[in-house]
Amino acid sequence: NAGVTQTPKFRVLKTGQSMTLLCAQDMNHEYMYWYRQDPGMGLRLIHYSVGEGTTAKGEVPDGYNVSRLKKQNFLLGLESAAPSQTSVYFCASSYSDTTEAFFGQGTRLTVV
Amino acid sequence: GESVGLHLPTLSVQEGDNSIINCAYSNSASDYFIWYKQESGKGPQFIIDIRSNMDKRQGQRVTVLLNKTVKHLSLQIAATQPGDSAVYFCAEKASGTYKYIFGTGTRLKVLA
């Protein structure tokens, strides 16, 4: 049982480039989330999804887009990367909104 | 590599001693609380959770205490081991919302 898997694990982008981070979960969870983690700050929610085909904005959605075409996958896109998006990105999933979230191993993104 | 804050409060304990990590939560409407452990370069790992209808819950070597009056949560680790060294943070959630609010964390260092 792999749980939550994120790809890639590391990436360096130039300002203005685009990329997509992939999150896959094999627990049949309805809820999926994308967070970013920066030094000295707690995890901040970027976007989330409460089911296949649905997405919603979190607290820091600007500069990111997401898609949930399949229940097991949640994609995070950066259309035009900026240095301020240098961070560690975590995907998470949960069975419901009243159960714990399981996290992936993270993607370390550097924008130069 | 370092994936969490560099200036987190640090708790240093001797191996074999008990550890107590504290968390003040912000939302009086929060009714679900989780403790996570995050090792360097890894994603947050679920330790234990508690709902607001309880004030204490025990797991294997861990106990979570909830004081709703002062909005305080604590994590007690018995017989702390070197493998417990990590950053620990709490998360809170209010029913009917999809957002977990994460604390910034406490670094636990276990001294041999």
JSON list of C-alpha atoms in Angstrom, two decimals:
[
{"chain": "A", "resi": 1, "resn": "ASN", "atom": "CA", "xyz": [0.00, 0.00, 0.00]},
{"chain": "A", "resi": 2, "resn": "ALA", "atom": "CA", "xyz": [1.80, 3.11, -1.26]},
{"chain": "A", "resi": 3, "resn": "GLY", "atom": "CA", "xyz": [-0.46, 5.70, 0.39]},
{"chain": "A", "resi": 4, "resn": "VAL", "atom": "CA", "xyz": [0.13, 9.16, -1.08]},
{"chain": "A", "resi": 5, "resn": "THR", "atom": "CA", "xyz": [2.79, 9.45, -3.77]},
{"chain": "A", "resi": 6, "resn": "GLN", "atom": "CA", "xyz": [4.13, 12.72, -5.14]},
{"chain": "A", "resi": 7, "resn": "THR", "atom": "CA", "xyz": [6.19, 13.24, -8.28]},
{"chain": "A", "resi": 8, "resn": "PRO", "atom": "CA", "xyz": [8.69, 14.69, -8.79]},
{"chain": "A", "resi": 9, "resn": "LYS", "atom": "CA", "xyz": [10.57, 14.85, -5.49]},
{"chain": "A", "resi": 10, "resn": "PHE", "atom": "CA", "xyz": [12.83, 17.72, -6.55]},
{"chain": "A", "resi": 11, "resn": "ARG", "atom": "CA", "xyz": [12.66, 20.30, -9.31]},
{"chain": "A", "resi": 12, "resn": "VAL", "atom": "CA", "xyz": [14.45, 23.50, -10.26]},
{"chain": "A", "resi": 13, "resn": "LEU", "atom": "CA", "xyz": [12.58, 25.91, -12.51]},
{"chain": "A", "resi": 14, "resn": "LYS", "atom": "CA", "xyz": [13.51, 29.17, -14.13]},
{"chain": "A", "resi": 15, "resn": "THR", "atom": "CA", "xyz": [11.23, 32.15, -13.56]},
{"chain": "A", "resi": 16, "resn": "GLY", "atom": "CA", "xyz": [8.36, 32.02, -16.01]},
{"chain": "A", "resi": 17, "resn": "GLN", "atom": "CA", "xyz": [8.51, 28.30, -16.66]},
{"chain": "A", "resi": 18, "resn": "SER", "atom": "CA", "xyz": [5.55, 26.06, -16.03]},
{"chain": "A", "resi": 19, "resn": "MET", "atom": "CA", "xyz": [5.26, 22.67, -14.42]},
{"chain": "A", "resi": 20, "resn": "THR", "atom": "CA", "xyz": [2.78, 20.21, -12.97]},
{"chain": "A", "resi": 21, "resn": "LEU", "atom": "CA", "xyz": [3.12, 18.34, -9.72]},
{"chain": "A", "resi": 22, "resn": "LEU", "atom": "CA", "xyz": [1.34, 15.01, -9.56]},
{"chain": "A", "resi": 23, "resn": "CYS", "atom": "CA", "xyz": [-0.24, 13.49, -6.49]},
{"chain": "A", "resi": 24, "resn": "ALA", "atom": "CA", "xyz": [-1.64, 9.97, -6.46]},
{"chain": "A", "resi": 25, "resn": "GLN", "atom": "CA", "xyz": [-3.37, 8.15, -3.61]},
{"chain": "A", "resi": 26, "resn": "ASP", "atom": "CA", "xyz": [-4.45, 4.54, -3.49]},
{"chain": "A", "resi": 27, "resn": "MET", "atom": "CA", "xyz": [-6.68, 4.71, -0.40]},
{"chain": "A", "resi": 28, "resn": "ASN", "atom": "CA", "xyz": [-9.88, 5.60, -2.24]},
{"chain": "A", "resi": 29, "resn": "HIS", "atom": "CA", "xyz": [-10.02, 8.91, -0.36]},
{"chain": "A", "resi": 30, "resn": "GLU", "atom": "CA", "xyz": [-12.54, 11.50, -1.41]},
{"chain": "A", "resi": 31, "resn": "TYR", "atom": "CA", "xyz": [-10.64, 14.53, -0.12]},
{"chain": "A", "resi": 32, "resn": "MET", "atom": "CA", "xyz": [-7.31, 15.71, -1.44]},
{"chain": "A", "resi": 33, "resn": "TYR", "atom": "CA", "xyz": [-5.25, 18.77, -0.60]},
{"chain": "A", "resi": 34, "resn": "TRP", "atom": "CA", "xyz": [-2.19, 20.68, -1.74]},
{"chain": "A", "resi": 35, "resn": "TYR", "atom": "CA", "xyz": [-0.13, 22.53, 0.87]},
{"chain": "A", "resi": 36, "resn": "ARG", "atom": "CA", "xyz": [3.07, 24.50, 0.82]},
{"chain": "A", "resi": 37, "resn": "GLN", "atom": "CA", "xyz": [5.52, 24.59, 3.68]},
{"chain": "A", "resi": 38, "resn": "ASP", "atom": "CA", "xyz": [7.91, 27.47, 4.19]},
{"chain": "A", "resi": 39, "resn": "PRO", "atom": "CA", "xyz": [10.48, 28.05, 6.98]},
{"chain": "A", "resi": 40, "resn": "GLY", "atom": "CA", "xyz": [8.92, 29.48, 10.10]},
{"chain": "A", "resi": 41, "resn": "MET", "atom": "CA", "xyz": [5.39, 28.99, 8.84]},
{"chain": "A", "resi": 42, "resn": "GLY", "atom": "CA", "xyz": [2.91, 26.21, 9.22]},
{"chain": "A", "resi": 43, "resn": "LEU", "atom": "CA", "xyz": [1.51, 24.29, 6.31]},
{"chain": "A", "resi": 44, "resn": "ARG", "atom": "CA", "xyz": [-0.67, 26.55, 4.19]},
{"chain": "A", "resi": 45, "resn": "LEU", "atom": "CA", "xyz": [-3.49, 25.24, 2.05]},
{"chain": "A", "resi": 46, "resn": "ILE", "atom": "CA", "xyz": [-3.25, 26.09, -1.64]},
{"chain": "A", "resi": 47, "resn": "HIS", "atom": "CA", "xyz": [-6.20, 24.21, -3.14]},
{"chain": "A", "resi": 48, "resn": "TYR", "atom": "CA", "xyz": [-8.30, 21.25, -2.19]},
{"chain": "A", "resi": 49, "resn": "SER", "atom": "CA", "xyz": [-10.82, 18.85, -3.65]},
{"chain": "A", "resi": 50, "resn": "VAL", "atom": "CA", "xyz": [-13.78, 17.14, -2.02]},
{"chain": "A", "resi": 51, "resn": "GLY", "atom": "CA", "xyz": [-14.30, 14.65, -4.82]},
{"chain": "A", "resi": 52, "resn": "GLU", "atom": "CA", "xyz": [-13.59, 13.76, -8.41]},
{"chain": "A", "resi": 53, "resn": "GLY", "atom": "CA", "xyz": [-14.22, 16.69, -10.71]},
{"chain": "A", "resi": 54, "resn": "THR", "atom": "CA", "xyz": [-14.33, 19.26, -7.91]},
{"chain": "A", "resi": 55, "resn": "THR", "atom": "CA", "xyz": [-11.73, 21.78, -6.75]},
{"chain": "A", "resi": 56, "resn": "ALA", "atom": "CA", "xyz": [-11.73, 24.77, -4.42]},
{"chain": "A", "resi": 57, "resn": "LYS", "atom": "CA", "xyz": [-9.35, 27.51, -3.34]},
{"chain": "A", "resi": 58, "resn": "GLY", "atom": "CA", "xyz": [-7.48, 27.39, -0.10]},
{"chain": "A", "resi": 59, "resn": "GLU", "atom": "CA", "xyz": [-5.74, 30.27, 1.66]},
{"chain": "A", "resi": 60, "resn": "VAL", "atom": "CA", "xyz": [-2.89, 30.86, -0.83]},
{"chain": "A", "resi": 61, "resn": "PRO", "atom": "CA", "xyz": [-4.24, 29.91, -4.28]},
{"chain": "A", "resi": 62, "resn": "ASP", "atom": "CA", "xyz": [-2.76, 32.69, -6.42]},
{"chain": "A", "resi": 63, "resn": "GLY", "atom": "CA", "xyz": [-0.36, 31.49, -9.09]},
{"chain": "A", "resi": 64, "resn": "TYR", "atom": "CA", "xyz": [-1.56, 27.88, -8.89]},
{"chain": "A", "resi": 65, "resn": "ASN", "atom": "CA", "xyz": [-4.20, 25.80, -10.62]},
{"chain": "A", "resi": 66, "resn": "VAL", "atom": "CA", "xyz": [-5.42, 22.28, -9.88]},
{"chain": "A", "resi": 67, "resn": "SER", "atom": "CA", "xyz": [-7.38, 19.50, -11.48]},
{"chain": "A", "resi": 68, "resn": "ARG", "atom": "CA", "xyz": [-9.02, 16.35, -10.16]},
{"chain": "A", "resi": 69, "resn": "LEU", "atom": "CA", "xyz": [-10.05, 14.43, -13.26]},
{"chain": "A", "resi": 70, "resn": "LYS", "atom": "CA", "xyz": [-9.68, 11.07, -11.52]},
{"chain": "A", "resi": 71, "resn": "LYS", "atom": "CA", "xyz": [-10.46, 10.32, -7.90]},
{"chain": "A", "resi": 72, "resn": "GLN", "atom": "CA", "xyz": [-6.99, 9.02, -7.19]},
{"chain": "A", "resi": 73, "resn": "ASN", "atom": "CA", "xyz": [-5.06, 11.92, -8.75]},
{"chain": "A", "resi": 74, "resn": "PHE", "atom": "CA", "xyz": [-4.76, 15.59, -7.84]},
{"chain": "A", "resi": 75, "resn": "LEU", "atom": "CA", "xyz": [-2.56, 17.77, -10.02]},
{"chain": "A", "resi": 76, "resn": "LEU", "atom": "CA", "xyz": [-1.05, 21.10, -9.05]},
{"chain": "A", "resi": 77, "resn": "GLY", "atom": "CA", "xyz": [0.03, 23.41, -11.85]},
{"chain": "A", "resi": 78, "resn": "LEU", "atom": "CA", "xyz": [2.25, 26.45, -11.91]},
{"chain": "A", "resi": 79, "resn": "GLU", "atom": "CA", "xyz": [1.65, 28.35, -15.14]},
{"chain": "A", "resi": 80, "resn": "SER", "atom": "CA", "xyz": [4.44, 30.91, -14.74]},
{"chain": "A", "resi": 81, "resn": "ALA", "atom": "CA", "xyz": [6.76, 30.13, -11.86]},
{"chain": "A", "resi": 82, "resn": "ALA", "atom": "CA", "xyz": [8.01, 32.92, -9.60]},
{"chain": "A", "resi": 83, "resn": "PRO", "atom": "CA", "xyz": [10.79, 32.88, -6.99]},
{"chain": "A", "resi": 84, "resn": "SER", "atom": "CA", "xyz": [8.12, 33.35, -4.30]},
{"chain": "A", "resi": 85, "resn": "GLN", "atom": "CA", "xyz": [6.87, 29.87, -5.18]},
{"chain": "A", "resi": 86, "resn": "THR", "atom": "CA", "xyz": [10.11, 28.30, -4.00]},
{"chain": "A", "resi": 87, "resn": "SER", "atom": "CA", "xyz": [8.86, 25.98, -1.29]},
{"chain": "A", "resi": 88, "resn": "VAL", "atom": "CA", "xyz": [8.22, 22.41, -0.28]},
{"chain": "A", "resi": 89, "resn": "TYR", "atom": "CA", "xyz": [4.87, 21.20, -1.56]},
{"chain": "A", "resi": 90, "resn": "PHE", "atom": "CA", "xyz": [2.88, 18.49, 0.15]},
{"chain": "A", "resi": 91, "resn": "CYS", "atom": "CA", "xyz": [-0.12, 16.64, -1.09]},
{"chain": "A", "resi": 92, "resn": "ALA", "atom": "CA", "xyz": [-2.49, 15.02, 1.37]},
{"chain": "A", "resi": 93, "resn": "SER", "atom": "CA", "xyz": [-5.67, 13.00, 1.28]},
{"chain": "A", "resi": 94, "resn": "SER", "atom": "CA", "xyz": [-8.34, 12.04, 3.77]},
{"chain": "A", "resi": 95, "resn": "TYR", "atom": "CA", "xyz": [-11.30, 9.69, 3.80]},
{"chain": "A", "resi": 96, "resn": "SER", "atom": "CA", "xyz": [-13.65, 12.40, 5.02]},
{"chain": "A", "resi": 97, "resn": "ASP", "atom": "CA", "xyz": [-13.54, 15.88, 6.50]},
{"chain": "A", "resi": 98, "resn": "THR", "atom": "CA", "xyz": [-13.57, 14.40, 10.01]},
{"chain": "A", "resi": 99, "resn": "THR", "atom": "CA", "xyz": [-10.61, 12.06, 9.71]},
{"chain": "A", "resi": 100, "resn": "GLU", "atom": "CA", "xyz": [-6.88, 12.52, 9.60]},
{"chain": "A", "resi": 101, "resn": "ALA", "atom": "CA", "xyz": [-5.05, 13.59, 6.48]},
{"chain": "A", "resi": 102, "resn": "PHE", "atom": "CA", "xyz": [-2.27, 11.40, 5.10]},
{"chain": "A", "resi": 103, "resn": "PHE", "atom": "CA", "xyz": [0.65, 13.20, 3.52]},
{"chain": "A", "resi": 104, "resn": "GLY", "atom": "CA", "xyz": [3.02, 12.48, 0.68]},
{"chain": "A", "resi": 105, "resn": "GLN", "atom": "CA", "xyz": [6.78, 12.83, 0.96]},
{"chain": "A", "resi": 106, "resn": "GLY", "atom": "CA", "xyz": [6.86, 16.28, -0.53]},
{"chain": "A", "resi": 107, "resn": "THR", "atom": "CA", "xyz": [8.25, 18.04, -3.59]},
{"chain": "A", "resi": 108, "resn": "ARG", "atom": "CA", "xyz": [11.05, 20.51, -3.11]},
{"chain": "A", "resi": 109, "resn": "LEU", "atom": "CA", "xyz": [10.69, 23.21, -5.74]},
{"chain": "A", "resi": 110, "resn": "THR", "atom": "CA", "xyz": [13.23, 25.93, -6.36]},
{"chain": "A", "resi": 111, "resn": "VAL", "atom": "CA", "xyz": [12.48, 28.79, -8.74]},
{"chain": "A", "resi": 112, "resn": "VAL", "atom": "CA", "xyz": [15.52, 30.75, -9.84]},
{"chain": "B", "resi": 1, "resn": "GLY", "atom": "CA", "xyz": [17.50, 18.35, 3.60]},
{"chain": "B", "resi": 2, "resn": "GLU", "atom": "CA", "xyz": [15.70, 20.69, 5.94]},
{"chain": "B", "resi": 3, "resn": "SER", "atom": "CA", "xyz": [12.05, 20.94, 5.12]},
{"chain": "B", "resi": 4, "resn": "VAL", "atom": "CA", "xyz": [10.70, 22.85, 8.10]},
{"chain": "B", "resi": 5, "resn": "GLY", "atom": "CA", "xyz": [11.42, 26.08, 9.88]},
{"chain": "B", "resi": 6, "resn": "LEU", "atom": "CA", "xyz": [14.94, 26.79, 11.05]},
{"chain": "B", "resi": 7, "resn": "HIS", "atom": "CA", "xyz": [13.88, 28.85, 14.05]},
{"chain": "B", "resi": 8, "resn": "LEU", "atom": "CA", "xyz": [11.35, 26.59, 15.70]},
{"chain": "B", "resi": 9, "resn": "PRO", "atom": "CA", "xyz": [11.12, 26.32, 19.48]},
{"chain": "B", "resi": 10, "resn": "THR", "atom": "CA", "xyz": [13.19, 23.36, 20.57]},
{"chain": "B", "resi": 11, "resn": "LEU", "atom": "CA", "xyz": [12.62, 20.88, 23.34]},
{"chain": "B", "resi": 12, "resn": "SER", "atom": "CA", "xyz": [15.64, 18.85, 24.37]},
{"chain": "B", "resi": 13, "resn": "VAL", "atom": "CA", "xyz": [15.09, 15.76, 26.50]},
{"chain": "B", "resi": 14, "resn": "GLN", "atom": "CA", "xyz": [17.23, 12.92, 27.71]},
{"chain": "B", "resi": 15, "resn": "GLU", "atom": "CA", "xyz": [16.64, 9.53, 26.20]},
{"chain": "B", "resi": 16, "resn": "GLY", "atom": "CA", "xyz": [14.25, 7.63, 28.41]},
{"chain": "B", "resi": 17, "resn": "ASP", "atom": "CA", "xyz": [12.61, 10.73, 29.88]},
{"chain": "B", "resi": 18, "resn": "ASN", "atom": "CA", "xyz": [9.07, 11.81, 29.12]},
{"chain": "B", "resi": 19, "resn": "SER", "atom": "CA", "xyz": [8.44, 14.65, 26.68]},
{"chain": "B", "resi": 20, "resn": "ILE", "atom": "CA", "xyz": [5.59, 17.14, 26.71]},
{"chain": "B", "resi": 21, "resn": "ILE", "atom": "CA", "xyz": [4.95, 19.26, 23.65]},
{"chain": "B", "resi": 22, "resn": "ASN", "atom": "CA", "xyz": [2.36, 22.01, 23.82]},
{"chain": "B", "resi": 23, "resn": "CYS", "atom": "CA", "xyz": [0.13, 23.69, 21.30]},
{"chain": "B", "resi": 24, "resn": "ALA", "atom": "CA", "xyz": [-2.25, 26.61, 21.61]},
{"chain": "B", "resi": 25, "resn": "TYR", "atom": "CA", "xyz": [-5.00, 26.48, 19.03]},
{"chain": "B", "resi": 26, "resn": "SER", "atom": "CA", "xyz": [-6.78, 29.45, 17.63]},
{"chain": "B", "resi": 27, "resn": "ASN", "atom": "CA", "xyz": [-10.36, 28.61, 16.75]},
{"chain": "B", "resi": 28, "resn": "SER", "atom": "CA", "xyz": [-12.86, 27.99, 19.53]},
{"chain": "B", "resi": 29, "resn": "ALA", "atom": "CA", "xyz": [-15.08, 26.23, 16.96]},
{"chain": "B", "resi": 30, "resn": "SER", "atom": "CA", "xyz": [-12.42, 23.60, 16.23]},
{"chain": "B", "resi": 31, "resn": "ASP", "atom": "CA", "xyz": [-13.60, 20.16, 17.26]},
{"chain": "B", "resi": 32, "resn": "TYR", "atom": "CA", "xyz": [-11.00, 17.84, 15.80]},
{"chain": "B", "resi": 33, "resn": "PHE", "atom": "CA", "xyz": [-7.30, 17.91, 16.60]},
{"chain": "B", "resi": 34, "resn": "ILE", "atom": "CA", "xyz": [-4.33, 15.97, 15.28]},
{"chain": "B", "resi": 35, "resn": "TRP", "atom": "CA", "xyz": [-0.69, 15.66, 16.21]},
{"chain": "B", "resi": 36, "resn": "TYR", "atom": "CA", "xyz": [1.80, 15.09, 13.40]},
{"chain": "B", "resi": 37, "resn": "LYS", "atom": "CA", "xyz": [5.46, 14.17, 13.43]},
{"chain": "B", "resi": 38, "resn": "GLN", "atom": "CA", "xyz": [7.75, 15.36, 10.67]},
{"chain": "B", "resi": 39, "resn": "GLU", "atom": "CA", "xyz": [11.25, 14.05, 10.21]},
{"chain": "B", "resi": 40, "resn": "SER", "atom": "CA", "xyz": [13.76, 15.96, 8.12]},
{"chain": "B", "resi": 41, "resn": "GLY", "atom": "CA", "xyz": [13.06, 15.61, 4.42]},
{"chain": "B", "resi": 42, "resn": "LYS", "atom": "CA", "xyz": [9.83, 13.71, 4.93]},
{"chain": "B", "resi": 43, "resn": "GLY", "atom": "CA", "xyz": [6.13, 14.40, 4.93]},
{"chain": "B", "resi": 44, "resn": "PRO", "atom": "CA", "xyz": [4.09, 14.83, 8.13]},
{"chain": "B", "resi": 45, "resn": "GLN", "atom": "CA", "xyz": [3.14, 11.54, 9.74]},
{"chain": "B", "resi": 46, "resn": "PHE", "atom": "CA", "xyz": [-0.05, 11.08, 11.77]},
{"chain": "B", "resi": 47, "resn": "ILE", "atom": "CA", "xyz": [0.54, 10.28, 15.43]},
{"chain": "B", "resi": 48, "resn": "ILE", "atom": "CA", "xyz": [-2.74, 10.62, 17.27]},
{"chain": "B", "resi": 49, "resn": "ASP", "atom": "CA", "xyz": [-5.98, 12.55, 17.12]},
{"chain": "B", "resi": 50, "resn": "ILE", "atom": "CA", "xyz": [-8.66, 13.64, 19.54]},
{"chain": "B", "resi": 51, "resn": "ARG", "atom": "CA", "xyz": [-12.16, 15.03, 19.19]},
{"chain": "B", "resi": 52, "resn": "SER", "atom": "CA", "xyz": [-13.62, 17.78, 21.30]},
{"chain": "B", "resi": 53, "resn": "ASN", "atom": "CA", "xyz": [-15.92, 15.45, 23.21]},
{"chain": "B", "resi": 54, "resn": "MET", "atom": "CA", "xyz": [-12.83, 13.97, 24.88]},
{"chain": "B", "resi": 55, "resn": "ASP", "atom": "CA", "xyz": [-10.12, 15.52, 27.03]},
{"chain": "B", "resi": 56, "resn": "LYS", "atom": "CA", "xyz": [-7.60, 12.68, 26.89]},
{"chain": "B", "resi": 57, "resn": "ARG", "atom": "CA", "xyz": [-6.65, 9.96, 24.48]},
{"chain": "B", "resi": 58, "resn": "GLN", "atom": "CA", "xyz": [-3.86, 7.43, 24.69]},
{"chain": "B", "resi": 59, "resn": "GLY", "atom": "CA", "xyz": [-1.92, 5.61, 22.03]},
{"chain": "B", "resi": 60, "resn": "GLN", "atom": "CA", "xyz": [1.24, 3.61, 22.05]},
{"chain": "B", "resi": 61, "resn": "ARG", "atom": "CA", "xyz": [3.67, 5.66, 24.21]},
{"chain": "B", "resi": 62, "resn": "VAL", "atom": "CA", "xyz": [1.75, 8.83, 23.38]},
{"chain": "B", "resi": 63, "resn": "THR", "atom": "CA", "xyz": [-1.05, 10.69, 25.13]},
{"chain": "B", "resi": 64, "resn": "VAL", "atom": "CA", "xyz": [-2.90, 13.74, 23.89]},
{"chain": "B", "resi": 65, "resn": "LEU", "atom": "CA", "xyz": [-4.61, 16.09, 26.33]},
{"chain": "B", "resi": 66, "resn": "LEU", "atom": "CA", "xyz": [-7.17, 18.65, 25.30]},
{"chain": "B", "resi": 67, "resn": "ASN", "atom": "CA", "xyz": [-8.19, 21.64, 27.40]},
{"chain": "B", "resi": 68, "resn": "LYS", "atom": "CA", "xyz": [-10.96, 23.44, 25.58]},
{"chain": "B", "resi": 69, "resn": "THR", "atom": "CA", "xyz": [-11.31, 26.09, 28.25]},
{"chain": "B", "resi": 70, "resn": "VAL", "atom": "CA", "xyz": [-7.91, 27.57, 27.45]},
{"chain": "B", "resi": 71, "resn": "LYS", "atom": "CA", "xyz": [-7.67, 26.20, 23.90]},
{"chain": "B", "resi": 72, "resn": "HIS", "atom": "CA", "xyz": [-4.63, 24.12, 24.66]},
{"chain": "B", "resi": 73, "resn": "LEU", "atom": "CA", "xyz": [-3.44, 20.80, 23.34]},
{"chain": "B", "resi": 74, "resn": "SER", "atom": "CA", "xyz": [-0.48, 18.77, 24.54]},
{"chain": "B", "resi": 75, "resn": "LEU", "atom": "CA", "xyz": [1.34, 15.68, 23.36]},
{"chain": "B", "resi": 76, "resn": "GLN", "atom": "CA", "xyz": [3.07, 13.50, 25.91]},
{"chain": "B", "resi": 77, "resn": "ILE", "atom": "CA", "xyz": [5.64, 10.98, 24.75]},
{"chain": "B", "resi": 78, "resn": "ALA", "atom": "CA", "xyz": [6.68, 8.37, 27.29]},
{"chain": "B", "resi": 79, "resn": "ALA", "atom": "CA", "xyz": [10.22, 7.03, 27.47]},
{"chain": "B", "resi": 80, "resn": "THR", "atom": "CA", "xyz": [11.47, 9.22, 24.65]},
{"chain": "B", "resi": 81, "resn": "GLN", "atom": "CA", "xyz": [13.72, 7.46, 22.15]},
{"chain": "B", "resi": 82, "resn": "PRO", "atom": "CA", "xyz": [16.25, 8.77, 19.59]},
{"chain": "B", "resi": 83, "resn": "GLY", "atom": "CA", "xyz": [13.79, 7.91, 16.84]},
{"chain": "B", "resi": 84, "resn": "ASP", "atom": "CA", "xyz": [11.37, 10.42, 18.32]},
{"chain": "B", "resi": 85, "resn": "SER", "atom": "CA", "xyz": [13.61, 13.29, 17.26]},
{"chain": "B", "resi": 86, "resn": "ALA", "atom": "CA", "xyz": [11.58, 15.32, 14.78]},
{"chain": "B", "resi": 87, "resn": "VAL", "atom": "CA", "xyz": [9.37, 18.37, 14.44]},
{"chain": "B", "resi": 88, "resn": "TYR", "atom": "CA", "xyz": [5.94, 17.94, 15.99]},
{"chain": "B", "resi": 89, "resn": "PHE", "atom": "CA", "xyz": [2.98, 20.09, 15.14]},
{"chain": "B", "resi": 90, "resn": "CYS", "atom": "CA", "xyz": [-0.67, 20.17, 15.91]},
{"chain": "B", "resi": 91, "resn": "ALA", "atom": "CA", "xyz": [-3.54, 20.69, 13.53]},
{"chain": "B", "resi": 92, "resn": "GLU", "atom": "CA", "xyz": [-7.08, 21.82, 14.29]},
{"chain": "B", "resi": 93, "resn": "LYS", "atom": "CA", "xyz": [-10.24, 21.60, 12.29]},
{"chain": "B", "resi": 94, "resn": "ALA", "atom": "CA", "xyz": [-13.80, 22.77, 12.70]},
{"chain": "B", "resi": 95, "resn": "SER", "atom": "CA", "xyz": [-16.67, 20.57, 11.56]},
{"chain": "B", "resi": 96, "resn": "GLY", "atom": "CA", "xyz": [-18.23, 21.66, 8.31]},
{"chain": "B", "resi": 97, "resn": "THR", "atom": "CA", "xyz": [-14.97, 23.08, 7.05]},
{"chain": "B", "resi": 98, "resn": "TYR", "atom": "CA", "xyz": [-12.32, 21.42, 4.88]},
{"chain": "B", "resi": 99, "resn": "LYS", "atom": "CA", "xyz": [-9.39, 23.35, 6.19]},
{"chain": "B", "resi": 100, "resn": "TYR", "atom": "CA", "xyz": [-6.92, 22.04, 8.73]},
{"chain": "B", "resi": 101, "resn": "ILE", "atom": "CA", "xyz": [-5.06, 24.83, 10.54]},
{"chain": "B", "resi": 102, "resn": "PHE", "atom": "CA", "xyz": [-1.50, 23.80, 11.30]},
{"chain": "B", "resi": 103, "resn": "GLY", "atom": "CA", "xyz": [0.78, 25.15, 13.99]},
{"chain": "B", "resi": 104, "resn": "THR", "atom": "CA", "xyz": [4.38, 26.01, 13.15]},
{"chain": "B", "resi": 105, "resn": "GLY", "atom": "CA", "xyz": [5.77, 23.16, 15.22]},
{"chain": "B", "resi": 106, "resn": "THR", "atom": "CA", "xyz": [8.21, 22.28, 17.98]},
{"chain": "B", "resi": 107, "resn": "ARG", "atom": "CA", "xyz": [11.50, 20.55, 17.36]},
{"chain": "B", "resi": 108, "resn": "LEU", "atom": "CA", "xyz": [12.17, 17.65, 19.71]},
{"chain": "B", "resi": 109, "resn": "LYS", "atom": "CA", "xyz": [15.79, 16.69, 20.24]},
{"chain": "B", "resi": 110, "resn": "VAL", "atom": "CA", "xyz": [16.54, 13.51, 22.12]},
{"chain": "B", "resi": 111, "resn": "LEU", "atom": "CA", "xyz": [19.89, 13.51, 23.88]},
{"chain": "B", "resi": 112, "resn": "ALA", "atom": "CA", "xyz": [21.73, 10.22, 24.31]}
]
